[in-house]
XYZ file of C-alpha atoms in Angstrom:
264
model
C -2.180 196.733 77.689
C -5.256 195.003 76.348
C -5.943 192.384 73.717
C -8.376 189.870 72.306
C -7.702 186.381 71.034
C -8.309 182.652 71.294
C -7.327 180.796 74.435
C -4.364 178.479 73.847
C -3.908 177.163 77.374
C -5.448 177.752 80.797
C -3.630 177.784 84.103
C -4.043 175.381 86.987
C -7.323 175.844 88.800
C -8.954 177.941 86.066
C -12.503 176.822 85.334
C -15.153 177.891 82.850
C -12.623 178.689 80.123
C -11.173 176.300 77.557
C -8.760 176.335 74.646
C -10.351 177.946 71.602
C -12.621 180.301 73.545
C -12.774 183.885 72.259
C -11.627 186.148 75.087
C -10.627 189.759 75.687
C -9.149 191.595 78.620
C -6.343 193.525 80.227
C -2.869 192.051 79.905
C 0.785 192.911 80.025
C 2.488 193.151 76.643
C -0.403 193.062 74.212
C 1.862 193.732 71.210
C 2.752 190.041 70.869
C 1.621 186.753 69.377
C 0.873 185.375 72.848
C -0.122 187.112 76.066
C -0.909 186.047 79.631
C -4.180 187.246 81.126
C -5.459 187.019 84.698
C -8.509 184.741 84.576
C -10.318 187.093 86.968
C -10.120 189.879 84.378
C -10.705 187.804 81.246
C -14.036 188.315 79.481
C -15.743 186.430 76.691
C -15.949 188.391 73.467
C -19.573 189.463 72.878
C -21.024 187.751 69.823
C -21.516 190.874 67.665
C -17.921 192.132 68.075
C -15.075 191.596 65.633
C -11.608 190.742 66.930
C -10.579 194.350 66.394
C -13.577 195.744 68.270
C -12.974 193.301 71.100
C -9.337 194.369 71.395
C -10.498 197.987 71.659
C -12.887 197.265 74.531
C -11.266 196.211 77.832
C -9.226 199.152 79.105
C -11.334 202.076 77.968
C -14.773 200.633 78.624
C -13.824 199.263 82.047
C -12.519 202.695 83.042
C -15.680 204.295 81.667
C -17.849 201.824 83.585
C -16.035 202.838 86.772
C -16.588 206.543 86.030
C -20.132 206.552 84.686
C -21.777 203.698 86.568
C -19.864 202.489 89.629
C -18.859 205.927 90.894
C -20.642 208.435 88.656
C -24.199 207.053 88.963
C -25.122 208.514 85.561
C -28.843 208.210 84.844
C -31.092 208.656 81.826
C -31.699 212.271 80.763
C -28.771 213.562 82.820
C -26.030 215.624 81.183
C -22.522 214.202 80.710
C -19.591 216.409 79.682
C -16.482 214.696 78.287
C -13.295 216.682 77.724
C -11.116 215.420 74.852
C -14.116 213.459 73.676
C -12.368 212.036 70.584
C -9.841 210.094 72.687
C -10.257 206.379 73.313
C -11.723 206.916 76.776
C -13.716 209.901 75.518
C -15.421 207.969 72.737
C -16.150 205.038 75.058
C -17.697 207.499 77.531
C -19.837 208.974 74.749
C -21.058 205.561 73.614
C -21.744 204.279 77.118
C -23.420 207.510 78.172
C -25.774 207.452 75.199
C -26.605 203.804 75.857
C -27.530 204.752 79.429
C -29.886 207.400 78.056
C -27.801 210.433 78.993
C -27.301 213.587 76.948
C -23.644 214.032 76.063
C -21.540 217.043 75.205
C -17.824 216.972 74.525
C -14.831 219.182 73.857
C -12.223 218.802 71.133
C -9.864 221.102 69.311
C -10.994 219.589 66.005
C -14.307 220.517 64.443
C -13.891 217.608 62.033
C -13.649 215.128 64.920
C -16.693 216.619 66.612
C -18.613 216.285 63.360
C -17.714 212.610 63.144
C -18.814 212.032 66.724
C -22.139 213.777 66.176
C -22.937 210.838 63.895
C -22.401 208.606 66.935
C -24.812 210.523 69.141
C -22.830 213.492 70.476
C -25.521 216.024 71.384
C -23.331 219.116 71.783
C -19.804 219.585 70.454
C -17.616 222.372 71.852
C -14.566 223.133 69.723
C -11.806 224.152 72.112
C -8.572 222.931 73.665
C -8.675 225.589 76.382
C -10.424 226.013 79.716
C -13.171 228.172 78.236
C -16.159 225.850 77.795
C -18.226 226.897 80.833
C -20.439 229.351 78.927
C -21.242 226.806 76.209
C -22.098 224.215 78.856
C -24.438 226.587 80.655
C -26.123 227.575 77.405
C -26.792 223.944 76.497
C -28.138 223.105 79.961
C -30.262 226.240 80.445
C -27.886 227.461 83.121
C -28.132 224.335 85.260
C -24.747 222.766 84.531
C -23.981 219.113 83.873
C -24.473 216.148 86.184
C -21.160 214.425 85.467
C -17.847 215.516 83.949
C -15.167 213.161 82.634
C -11.872 215.063 82.699
C -9.435 213.403 80.304
C -7.302 216.540 79.931
C -5.935 217.229 83.412
C -5.191 220.116 85.721
C -5.442 222.882 83.138
C -9.221 222.405 82.827
C -9.985 221.159 86.349
C -11.368 224.473 87.610
C -13.478 224.900 84.464
C -14.900 221.414 84.996
C -15.891 222.381 88.547
C -17.553 225.557 87.231
C -19.508 223.516 84.674
C -21.108 221.176 87.214
C -24.653 221.592 88.427
C -26.147 220.833 91.830
C -24.839 217.530 93.231
C -22.621 217.163 90.167
C -19.772 214.659 89.972
C -16.299 215.138 88.503
C -14.256 212.126 87.384
C -10.578 212.869 86.817
C -9.050 210.122 84.700
C -6.280 211.597 82.545
C -3.671 214.305 82.339
C -2.944 214.816 78.658
C -1.728 218.308 79.532
C 0.827 216.835 81.985
C -0.527 219.212 84.624
C -0.940 217.113 87.747
C -2.118 219.771 90.171
C -4.968 222.285 90.275
C -6.796 224.564 92.692
C -10.325 223.765 93.784
C -13.154 226.187 94.515
C -14.247 225.050 97.976
C -17.202 227.436 97.968
C -18.566 225.807 94.809
C -17.861 222.383 96.287
C -19.972 223.141 99.361
C -22.664 225.223 97.643
C -23.434 222.656 94.960
C -22.697 219.544 97.052
C -20.158 218.350 94.490
C -18.326 215.036 94.386
C -14.798 214.734 92.973
C -13.179 211.337 92.420
C -10.196 209.836 90.655
C -10.058 206.820 88.368
C -7.047 204.574 87.782
C -6.512 200.855 87.332
C -2.765 201.077 87.819
C -2.957 201.523 91.589
C -5.713 199.001 92.263
C -5.270 195.446 93.486
C -6.108 192.474 91.283
C -9.134 191.805 93.451
C -10.404 195.358 93.035
C -9.969 195.171 89.252
C -11.780 191.831 89.201
C -14.701 193.388 91.066
C -14.964 196.074 88.371
C -14.919 193.389 85.677
C -17.817 191.591 87.366
C -19.838 194.797 87.475
C -19.016 195.544 83.833
C -20.134 192.069 82.774
C -23.389 192.544 84.669
C -24.250 196.133 83.736
C -22.652 196.912 80.368
C -21.780 193.763 78.414
C -25.500 193.033 77.782
C -25.560 196.238 75.694
C -22.658 194.863 73.616
C -24.461 191.543 73.199
C -27.579 193.411 72.039
C -25.553 195.251 69.400
C -26.077 198.653 71.040
C -22.350 199.331 71.513
C -19.645 198.737 68.920
C -16.270 200.232 69.906
C -15.069 202.765 67.346
C -11.824 201.608 65.750
C -10.327 204.398 63.660
C -7.553 202.364 62.008
C -6.161 198.849 62.126
C -2.501 198.085 61.374
C -0.747 194.778 60.789
C 1.785 193.776 63.432
C 4.644 194.286 60.999
C 3.576 197.907 60.638
C 3.569 198.628 64.377
C 5.784 201.673 63.864
C 3.173 203.307 61.647
C 0.484 202.617 64.239
C 2.516 204.381 66.910
C 3.195 207.334 64.605
C -0.511 207.638 63.833
C -1.301 207.633 67.546
C 1.301 210.343 68.165
C -0.176 212.454 65.359
C -3.407 212.836 67.371
C -5.406 212.159 64.236
C -7.587 209.335 65.501
C -11.142 209.249 66.750
C -11.488 206.324 69.130
C -9.040 203.442 69.135
C -6.110 202.189 67.062
C -5.709 198.415 66.846
C -2.748 196.262 65.830
C -3.614 192.902 64.248
C -1.268 189.955 64.888
C -1.474 187.279 62.196
């Protein structure tokens, strides 16, 4: 889970953090009045962010930092394709990509969601839930393909993501909404276009590896939050007593961005 809040107590040996500090980060059991956070992964809440925006930051934006910066090497004026762009990770990828100066296209089955995201900088919206976006990608990029793909969907669109990459393109596989955990890969395309394919997951990393990502995020991305260039998109906020409604809303697939639960 993830959360934001005021520090109540620090553990033995923890320095640089004191009771009352506004912090955010990854934690176990965020749906609670109190949570324990590893000091190595705790981050100060950027000044411009509300509590709700801060709570919506740690998991998605750290994963996106890993995909776009640490491994994806996304640069200004490059093309980024995000499947399921209205998801929490998808929206964070859109916002981070635009801040880095990239051009961003995304897929979604909802035209209404794509329209909302165009107001947040989405350059090209492709309305589809299927593996049929290659032609639209090539049209938008003058036949060159994209530089980086973020695959939130899974195995059902993996091959189409490979087809949509340009020369020396990179494919980040982060989710499997379709529950399809395997896919075939076009080795000819891999060799011909010098492609890179990599996976992203915090669950299988050590605490030290996660802490290293946090340090990079604080160095490379948090300054954009402090400058007011990135505000996480929170679709709805629910009170803790209405947690059931928050879960139902999440299951309805109606949100764009994040859903936050406020504990009073």
